mmCIF file of C-alpha atoms and ligand atoms in Angstrom:
data_model
loop_
_atom_site.group_PDB
_atom_site.id
_atom_site.type_symbol
_atom_site.label_atom_id
_atom_site.label_comp_id
_atom_site.label_asym_id
_atom_site.label_seq_id
_atom_site.Cartn_x
_atom_site.Cartn_y
_atom_site.Cartn_z
ATOM 1 C CA VAL A 27 0.000 0.000 0.000
ATOM 2 C CA PHE A 28 2.989 2.349 0.538
ATOM 3 C CA GLN A 29 4.630 3.669 -2.639
ATOM 4 C CA ARG A 30 7.539 5.522 -1.102
ATOM 5 C CA ILE A 31 8.522 7.732 1.812
ATOM 6 C CA ASP A 32 6.971 11.064 0.875
ATOM 7 C CA HIS A 33 8.495 12.942 3.784
ATOM 8 C CA VAL A 34 9.974 12.804 7.243
ATOM 9 C CA GLY A 35 8.519 15.454 9.541
ATOM 10 C CA ILE A 36 10.897 17.158 11.971
ATOM 11 C CA ALA A 37 9.703 19.278 14.884
ATOM 12 C CA CYS A 38 11.642 22.453 15.602
ATOM 13 C CA HIS A 39 11.321 25.627 17.643
ATOM 14 C CA ASN A 40 12.443 28.038 14.934
ATOM 15 C CA LEU A 41 11.565 27.221 11.328
ATOM 16 C CA GLU A 42 13.741 29.901 9.731
ATOM 17 C CA GLU A 43 16.820 28.827 11.686
ATOM 18 C CA LYS A 44 16.260 25.167 10.819
ATOM 19 C CA ILE A 45 15.741 25.945 7.115
ATOM 20 C CA GLU A 46 18.995 27.876 7.114
ATOM 21 C CA PHE A 47 20.749 24.892 8.743
ATOM 22 C CA TYR A 48 19.394 22.355 6.233
ATOM 23 C CA GLU A 49 20.236 24.630 3.291
ATOM 24 C CA SER A 50 23.740 25.517 4.373
ATOM 25 C CA THR A 51 24.715 22.112 5.781
ATOM 26 C CA PHE A 52 23.030 19.689 3.357
ATOM 27 C CA GLY A 53 22.327 21.878 0.336
ATOM 28 C CA LEU A 54 18.623 21.071 0.414
ATOM 29 C CA VAL A 55 16.227 23.484 -1.286
ATOM 30 C CA VAL A 56 12.889 24.706 0.058
ATOM 31 C CA VAL A 57 10.124 24.021 -2.476
ATOM 32 C CA SER A 58 7.105 24.987 -0.387
ATOM 33 C CA ARG A 59 6.221 26.982 2.730
ATOM 34 C CA GLU A 60 2.755 26.958 4.247
ATOM 35 C CA VAL A 61 0.829 27.766 7.388
ATOM 36 C CA ASN A 62 -1.689 24.993 8.154
ATOM 37 C CA GLU A 63 -4.066 26.315 10.813
ATOM 38 C CA GLU A 64 -5.954 23.024 11.093
ATOM 39 C CA GLN A 65 -2.719 21.170 11.935
ATOM 40 C CA GLY A 66 -1.344 24.031 14.030
ATOM 41 C CA VAL A 67 1.905 24.313 12.096
ATOM 42 C CA ARG A 68 4.068 26.569 10.030
ATOM 43 C CA GLU A 69 5.971 24.201 7.732
ATOM 44 C CA ALA A 70 8.482 23.993 4.911
ATOM 45 C CA MET A 71 9.155 21.165 2.470
ATOM 46 C CA LEU A 72 12.774 20.668 1.385
ATOM 47 C CA HIS A 73 13.289 18.490 -1.680
ATOM 48 C CA VAL A 74 15.574 15.483 -1.185
ATOM 49 C CA ALA A 75 15.166 13.200 -4.200
ATOM 50 C CA ASP A 76 12.972 12.136 -7.095
ATOM 51 C CA GLY A 77 11.910 8.524 -7.532
ATOM 52 C CA ASP A 78 9.564 6.407 -9.641
ATOM 53 C CA GLY A 79 6.654 6.973 -7.265
ATOM 54 C CA GLY A 80 7.313 10.694 -6.865
ATOM 55 C CA ALA A 81 9.553 13.003 -4.871
ATOM 56 C CA SER A 82 10.642 12.791 -1.256
ATOM 57 C CA TYR A 83 11.090 15.641 1.183
ATOM 58 C CA ILE A 84 12.096 16.720 4.643
ATOM 59 C CA GLN A 85 9.226 18.589 6.305
ATOM 60 C CA LEU A 86 10.299 21.096 8.946
ATOM 61 C CA LEU A 87 7.523 21.904 11.424
ATOM 62 C CA GLU A 88 7.192 24.831 13.831
ATOM 63 C CA PRO A 89 4.113 24.969 16.080
ATOM 64 C CA LEU A 90 1.726 27.921 15.750
ATOM 65 C CA HIS A 91 0.891 27.615 19.467
ATOM 66 C CA PRO A 92 2.130 25.508 22.417
ATOM 67 C CA ASP A 93 -1.217 23.664 22.558
ATOM 68 C CA THR A 94 -0.865 21.913 19.184
ATOM 69 C CA ALA A 95 0.378 18.479 18.139
ATOM 70 C CA VAL A 96 3.894 19.746 17.424
ATOM 71 C CA GLY A 97 3.907 22.186 20.346
ATOM 72 C CA LYS A 98 3.089 19.412 22.820
ATOM 73 C CA TYR A 99 5.672 17.145 21.214
ATOM 74 C CA LEU A 100 8.393 19.801 21.566
ATOM 75 C CA SER A 101 7.639 20.438 25.221
ATOM 76 C CA LYS A 102 7.625 16.705 26.036
ATOM 77 C CA ARG A 103 10.454 15.438 23.837
ATOM 78 C CA GLY A 104 12.274 18.404 22.370
ATOM 79 C CA GLU A 105 13.313 18.829 18.752
ATOM 80 C CA GLY A 106 13.614 15.791 16.502
ATOM 81 C CA VAL A 107 11.818 13.369 14.199
ATOM 82 C CA HIS A 108 8.062 13.856 14.620
ATOM 83 C CA HIS A 109 6.464 11.619 11.956
ATOM 84 C CA ILE A 110 6.961 9.619 8.788
ATOM 85 C CA GLY A 111 4.728 10.339 5.792
ATOM 86 C CA TYR A 112 4.240 7.500 3.313
ATOM 87 C CA GLY A 113 3.028 8.104 -0.223
ATOM 88 C CA VAL A 114 -0.143 6.213 -1.145
ATOM 89 C CA ALA A 115 -2.177 6.174 -4.380
ATOM 90 C CA ASP A 116 -5.550 6.508 -2.622
ATOM 91 C CA VAL A 117 -5.592 7.849 0.930
ATOM 92 C CA ALA A 118 -9.228 6.864 1.651
ATOM 93 C CA LYS A 119 -8.565 3.296 0.546
ATOM 94 C CA ALA A 120 -5.316 3.121 2.533
ATOM 95 C CA MET A 121 -7.141 4.416 5.642
ATOM 96 C CA ALA A 122 -9.822 1.721 5.296
ATOM 97 C CA ASP A 123 -7.317 -1.066 4.627
ATOM 98 C CA ILE A 124 -5.116 -0.087 7.584
ATOM 99 C CA ALA A 125 -8.041 0.484 9.981
ATOM 100 C CA ALA A 126 -9.266 -3.012 9.097
ATOM 101 C CA LYS A 127 -5.960 -4.329 10.488
ATOM 102 C CA GLY A 128 -6.776 -2.753 13.853
ATOM 103 C CA VAL A 129 -4.647 0.412 13.688
ATOM 104 C CA ARG A 130 -6.468 3.489 15.040
ATOM 105 C CA LEU A 131 -6.927 6.376 12.627
ATOM 106 C CA ILE A 132 -6.497 9.834 14.154
ATOM 107 C CA ASP A 133 -8.454 11.329 11.267
ATOM 108 C CA GLU A 134 -11.858 9.985 10.258
ATOM 109 C CA ARG A 135 -11.523 11.579 6.858
ATOM 110 C CA PRO A 136 -8.600 12.969 4.852
ATOM 111 C CA ARG A 137 -7.295 16.442 5.736
ATOM 112 C CA HIS A 138 -5.524 19.118 3.717
ATOM 113 C CA GLY A 139 -1.750 18.648 3.682
ATOM 114 C CA SER A 140 1.256 20.376 2.229
ATOM 115 C CA MET A 141 1.348 21.160 -1.504
ATOM 116 C CA GLY A 142 -2.255 20.132 -2.081
ATOM 117 C CA ALA A 143 -1.928 16.619 -0.692
ATOM 118 C CA SER A 144 -4.687 14.697 1.074
ATOM 119 C CA ILE A 145 -3.351 13.364 4.366
ATOM 120 C CA ALA A 146 -4.384 11.211 7.321
ATOM 121 C CA PHE A 147 -2.577 10.226 10.504
ATOM 122 C CA LEU A 148 -2.353 6.829 12.231
ATOM 123 C CA HIS A 149 -2.045 6.724 16.009
ATOM 124 C CA PRO A 150 1.578 6.317 17.168
ATOM 125 C CA LYS A 151 0.505 3.998 19.997
ATOM 126 C CA ASP A 152 -0.607 1.436 17.372
ATOM 127 C CA VAL A 153 2.538 1.826 15.250
ATOM 128 C CA GLY A 154 5.220 1.114 17.834
ATOM 129 C CA GLY A 155 5.575 4.732 18.905
ATOM 130 C CA VAL A 156 5.856 6.146 15.381
ATOM 131 C CA LEU A 157 3.376 8.818 14.303
ATOM 132 C CA THR A 158 2.564 7.746 10.742
ATOM 133 C CA GLU A 159 0.999 9.861 8.009
ATOM 134 C CA LEU A 160 -0.587 8.745 4.736
ATOM 135 C CA VAL A 161 -0.028 11.164 1.852
ATOM 136 C CA GLU A 162 -1.893 11.207 -1.450
ATOM 137 C CA THR A 163 -0.193 13.627 -3.809
ATOM 138 C CA PRO A 164 -2.566 15.471 -6.146
ATOM 139 C CA ARG A 165 -2.659 14.213 -9.732
ATOM 140 C CA HIS A 166 -1.889 16.721 -12.463
HETATM 141 C C1 V0V B 211 2.600 12.197 20.735
HETATM 142 N N1 V0V B 211 3.043 10.954 20.998
HETATM 143 C C2 V0V B 211 3.867 10.589 20.019
HETATM 144 C C3 V0V B 211 3.921 11.670 19.124
HETATM 145 N N2 V0V B 211 3.116 12.651 19.604
HETATM 146 N N3 V0V B 211 4.556 9.451 19.809
HETATM 147 C C4 V0V B 211 5.321 9.394 18.704
HETATM 148 N N4 V0V B 211 5.432 10.402 17.811
HETATM 149 C C5 V0V B 211 4.743 11.548 17.983
HETATM 150 N N5 V0V B 211 4.854 12.530 17.109
HETATM 151 C C6 V0V B 211 2.700 10.138 22.171
HETATM 152 C C7 V0V B 211 3.009 10.881 23.443
HETATM 153 O O1 V0V B 211 4.350 10.717 23.810
HETATM 154 C C8 V0V B 211 2.070 10.244 24.411
HETATM 155 O O2 V0V B 211 2.599 9.030 24.848
HETATM 156 C C9 V0V B 211 0.838 9.963 23.572
HETATM 157 O O3 V0V B 211 1.305 9.911 22.208
HETATM 158 C C10 V0V B 211 -0.200 11.045 23.690
HETATM 159 O O4 V0V B 211 0.429 12.259 23.415
HETATM 160 P P1 V0V B 211 -0.018 13.682 23.983
HETATM 161 O O5 V0V B 211 1.163 14.537 24.083
HETATM 162 O O6 V0V B 211 -0.903 13.494 25.160
HETATM 163 O O7 V0V B 211 -0.836 14.289 22.787
HETATM 164 P P2 V0V B 211 -2.262 13.965 22.209
HETATM 165 O O8 V0V B 211 -2.774 12.623 22.610
HETATM 166 O O9 V0V B 211 -3.119 15.156 22.457
HETATM 167 O O10 V0V B 211 -1.878 13.948 20.659
HETATM 168 C C11 V0V B 211 -1.013 12.993 20.102
HETATM 169 C C12 V0V B 211 -1.467 12.789 18.663
HETATM 170 C C13 V0V B 211 -1.477 14.188 17.991
HETATM 171 C C14 V0V B 211 -0.485 11.831 17.979
HETATM 172 C C15 V0V B 211 -2.881 12.176 18.650
HETATM 173 O O11 V0V B 211 -0.159 14.714 18.019
HETATM 174 C C16 V0V B 211 -2.002 14.200 16.594
HETATM 175 O O12 V0V B 211 -3.203 14.194 16.354
HETATM 176 N N6 V0V B 211 -1.111 14.211 15.565
HETATM 177 C C17 V0V B 211 -1.530 14.209 14.176
HETATM 178 C C18 V0V B 211 -1.506 15.608 13.611
HETATM 179 C C19 V0V B 211 -0.121 16.209 13.546
HETATM 180 O O13 V0V B 211 0.806 15.720 14.146
HETATM 181 N N7 V0V B 211 -0.007 17.351 12.832
HETATM 182 C C20 V0V B 211 1.254 18.083 12.694
HETATM 183 C C21 V0V B 211 1.937 17.728 11.438
HETATM 184 P P3 V0V B 211 2.664 8.668 26.409
HETATM 185 O O14 V0V B 211 3.431 9.780 27.039
HETATM 186 O O15 V0V B 211 1.212 8.604 26.826
HETATM 187 O O16 V0V B 211 3.345 7.346 26.430
HETATM 188 S S1 V0V B 211 1.073 18.434 10.088
HETATM 189 C C22 V0V B 211 1.694 17.701 8.630
HETATM 190 O O17 V0V B 211 2.531 16.732 8.750
HETATM 191 C C23 V0V B 211 1.275 18.210 7.424
HETATM 192 C C24 V0V B 211 0.382 19.393 7.308
HETATM 193 C C25 V0V B 211 1.710 17.583 6.147
HETATM 194 O O18 V0V B 211 2.492 16.644 6.136
HETATM 195 O O19 V0V B 211 1.268 18.079 5.062
HETATM 196 CO CO1 CO B 212 3.678 15.651 7.458
#
Protein backbone atom coordinates (compact mmCIF):
# COMPACT_ATOMS: atom_id res chain seq x y z
CA VAL A 1 0.00 0.00 0.00
CA PHE A 2 2.99 2.35 0.54
CA GLN A 3 4.63 3.67 -2.64
CA ARG A 4 7.54 5.52 -1.10
CA ILE A 5 8.52 7.73 1.81
CA ASP A 6 6.97 11.06 0.88
CA HIS A 7 8.49 12.94 3.78
CA VAL A 8 9.97 12.80 7.24
CA GLY A 9 8.52 15.45 9.54
CA ILE A 10 10.90 17.16 11.97
CA ALA A 11 9.70 19.28 14.88
CA CYS A 12 11.64 22.45 15.60
CA HIS A 13 11.32 25.63 17.64
CA ASN A 14 12.44 28.04 14.93
CA LEU A 15 11.57 27.22 11.33
CA GLU A 16 13.74 29.90 9.73
CA GLU A 17 16.82 28.83 11.69
CA LYS A 18 16.26 25.17 10.82
CA ILE A 19 15.74 25.94 7.11
CA GLU A 20 19.00 27.88 7.11
CA PHE A 21 20.75 24.89 8.74
CA TYR A 22 19.39 22.35 6.23
CA GLU A 23 20.24 24.63 3.29
CA SER A 24 23.74 25.52 4.37
CA THR A 25 24.72 22.11 5.78
CA PHE A 26 23.03 19.69 3.36
CA GLY A 27 22.33 21.88 0.34
CA LEU A 28 18.62 21.07 0.41
CA VAL A 29 16.23 23.48 -1.29
CA VAL A 30 12.89 24.71 0.06
CA VAL A 31 10.12 24.02 -2.48
CA SER A 32 7.11 24.99 -0.39
CA ARG A 33 6.22 26.98 2.73
CA GLU A 34 2.75 26.96 4.25
CA VAL A 35 0.83 27.77 7.39
CA ASN A 36 -1.69 24.99 8.15
CA GLU A 37 -4.07 26.31 10.81
CA GLU A 38 -5.95 23.02 11.09
CA GLN A 39 -2.72 21.17 11.94
CA GLY A 40 -1.34 24.03 14.03
CA VAL A 41 1.90 24.31 12.10
CA ARG A 42 4.07 26.57 10.03
CA GLU A 43 5.97 24.20 7.73
CA ALA A 44 8.48 23.99 4.91
CA MET A 45 9.16 21.17 2.47
CA LEU A 46 12.77 20.67 1.38
CA HIS A 47 13.29 18.49 -1.68
CA VAL A 48 15.57 15.48 -1.18
CA ALA A 49 15.17 13.20 -4.20
CA ASP A 50 12.97 12.14 -7.09
CA GLY A 51 11.91 8.52 -7.53
CA ASP A 52 9.56 6.41 -9.64
CA GLY A 53 6.65 6.97 -7.27
CA GLY A 54 7.31 10.69 -6.86
CA ALA A 55 9.55 13.00 -4.87
CA SER A 56 10.64 12.79 -1.26
CA TYR A 57 11.09 15.64 1.18
CA ILE A 58 12.10 16.72 4.64
CA GLN A 59 9.23 18.59 6.30
CA LEU A 60 10.30 21.10 8.95
CA LEU A 61 7.52 21.90 11.42
CA GLU A 62 7.19 24.83 13.83
CA PRO A 63 4.11 24.97 16.08
CA LEU A 64 1.73 27.92 15.75
CA HIS A 65 0.89 27.61 19.47
CA PRO A 66 2.13 25.51 22.42
CA ASP A 67 -1.22 23.66 22.56
CA THR A 68 -0.87 21.91 19.18
CA ALA A 69 0.38 18.48 18.14
CA VAL A 70 3.89 19.75 17.42
CA GLY A 71 3.91 22.19 20.35
CA LYS A 72 3.09 19.41 22.82
CA TYR A 73 5.67 17.14 21.21
CA LEU A 74 8.39 19.80 21.57
CA SER A 75 7.64 20.44 25.22
CA LYS A 76 7.63 16.70 26.04
CA ARG A 77 10.45 15.44 23.84
CA GLY A 78 12.27 18.40 22.37
CA GLU A 79 13.31 18.83 18.75
CA GLY A 80 13.61 15.79 16.50
CA VAL A 81 11.82 13.37 14.20
CA HIS A 82 8.06 13.86 14.62
CA HIS A 83 6.46 11.62 11.96
CA ILE A 84 6.96 9.62 8.79
CA GLY A 85 4.73 10.34 5.79
CA TYR A 86 4.24 7.50 3.31
CA GLY A 87 3.03 8.10 -0.22
CA VAL A 88 -0.14 6.21 -1.15
CA ALA A 89 -2.18 6.17 -4.38
CA ASP A 90 -5.55 6.51 -2.62
CA VAL A 91 -5.59 7.85 0.93
CA ALA A 92 -9.23 6.86 1.65
CA LYS A 93 -8.56 3.30 0.55
CA ALA A 94 -5.32 3.12 2.53
CA MET A 95 -7.14 4.42 5.64
CA ALA A 96 -9.82 1.72 5.30
CA ASP A 97 -7.32 -1.07 4.63
CA ILE A 98 -5.12 -0.09 7.58
CA ALA A 99 -8.04 0.48 9.98
CA ALA A 100 -9.27 -3.01 9.10
CA LYS A 101 -5.96 -4.33 10.49
CA GLY A 102 -6.78 -2.75 13.85
CA VAL A 103 -4.65 0.41 13.69
CA ARG A 104 -6.47 3.49 15.04
CA LEU A 105 -6.93 6.38 12.63
CA ILE A 106 -6.50 9.83 14.15
CA ASP A 107 -8.45 11.33 11.27
CA GLU A 108 -11.86 9.98 10.26
CA ARG A 109 -11.52 11.58 6.86
CA PRO A 110 -8.60 12.97 4.85
CA ARG A 111 -7.30 16.44 5.74
CA HIS A 112 -5.52 19.12 3.72
CA GLY A 113 -1.75 18.65 3.68
CA SER A 114 1.26 20.38 2.23
CA MET A 115 1.35 21.16 -1.50
CA GLY A 116 -2.25 20.13 -2.08
CA ALA A 117 -1.93 16.62 -0.69
CA SER A 118 -4.69 14.70 1.07
CA ILE A 119 -3.35 13.36 4.37
CA ALA A 120 -4.38 11.21 7.32
CA PHE A 121 -2.58 10.23 10.50
CA LEU A 122 -2.35 6.83 12.23
CA HIS A 123 -2.04 6.72 16.01
CA PRO A 124 1.58 6.32 17.17
CA LYS A 125 0.50 4.00 20.00
CA ASP A 126 -0.61 1.44 17.37
CA VAL A 127 2.54 1.83 15.25
CA GLY A 128 5.22 1.11 17.83
CA GLY A 129 5.58 4.73 18.90
CA VAL A 130 5.86 6.15 15.38
CA LEU A 131 3.38 8.82 14.30
CA THR A 132 2.56 7.75 10.74
CA GLU A 133 1.00 9.86 8.01
CA LEU A 134 -0.59 8.74 4.74
CA VAL A 135 -0.03 11.16 1.85
CA GLU A 136 -1.89 11.21 -1.45
CA THR A 137 -0.19 13.63 -3.81
CA PRO A 138 -2.57 15.47 -6.15
CA ARG A 139 -2.66 14.21 -9.73
CA HIS A 140 -1.89 16.72 -12.46
C1 LIG B 1 2.60 12.20 20.74
N1 LIG B 1 3.04 10.95 21.00
C2 LIG B 1 3.87 10.59 20.02
C3 LIG B 1 3.92 11.67 19.12
N2 LIG B 1 3.12 12.65 19.60
N3 LIG B 1 4.56 9.45 19.81
C4 LIG B 1 5.32 9.39 18.70
N4 LIG B 1 5.43 10.40 17.81
C5 LIG B 1 4.74 11.55 17.98
N5 LIG B 1 4.85 12.53 17.11
C6 LIG B 1 2.70 10.14 22.17
C7 LIG B 1 3.01 10.88 23.44
O1 LIG B 1 4.35 10.72 23.81
C8 LIG B 1 2.07 10.24 24.41
O2 LIG B 1 2.60 9.03 24.85
C9 LIG B 1 0.84 9.96 23.57
O3 LIG B 1 1.31 9.91 22.21
C10 LIG B 1 -0.20 11.05 23.69
O4 LIG B 1 0.43 12.26 23.41
P1 LIG B 1 -0.02 13.68 23.98
O5 LIG B 1 1.16 14.54 24.08
O6 LIG B 1 -0.90 13.49 25.16
O7 LIG B 1 -0.84 14.29 22.79
P2 LIG B 1 -2.26 13.97 22.21
O8 LIG B 1 -2.77 12.62 22.61
O9 LIG B 1 -3.12 15.16 22.46
O10 LIG B 1 -1.88 13.95 20.66
C11 LIG B 1 -1.01 12.99 20.10
C12 LIG B 1 -1.47 12.79 18.66
C13 LIG B 1 -1.48 14.19 17.99
C14 LIG B 1 -0.49 11.83 17.98
C15 LIG B 1 -2.88 12.18 18.65
O11 LIG B 1 -0.16 14.71 18.02
C16 LIG B 1 -2.00 14.20 16.59
O12 LIG B 1 -3.20 14.19 16.35
N6 LIG B 1 -1.11 14.21 15.56
C17 LIG B 1 -1.53 14.21 14.18
C18 LIG B 1 -1.51 15.61 13.61
C19 LIG B 1 -0.12 16.21 13.55
O13 LIG B 1 0.81 15.72 14.15
N7 LIG B 1 -0.01 17.35 12.83
C20 LIG B 1 1.25 18.08 12.69
C21 LIG B 1 1.94 17.73 11.44
P3 LIG B 1 2.66 8.67 26.41
O14 LIG B 1 3.43 9.78 27.04
O15 LIG B 1 1.21 8.60 26.83
O16 LIG B 1 3.34 7.35 26.43
S1 LIG B 1 1.07 18.43 10.09
C22 LIG B 1 1.69 17.70 8.63
O17 LIG B 1 2.53 16.73 8.75
C23 LIG B 1 1.27 18.21 7.42
C24 LIG B 1 0.38 19.39 7.31
C25 LIG B 1 1.71 17.58 6.15
O18 LIG B 1 2.49 16.64 6.14
O19 LIG B 1 1.27 18.08 5.06
CO1 LIG C 1 3.68 15.65 7.46
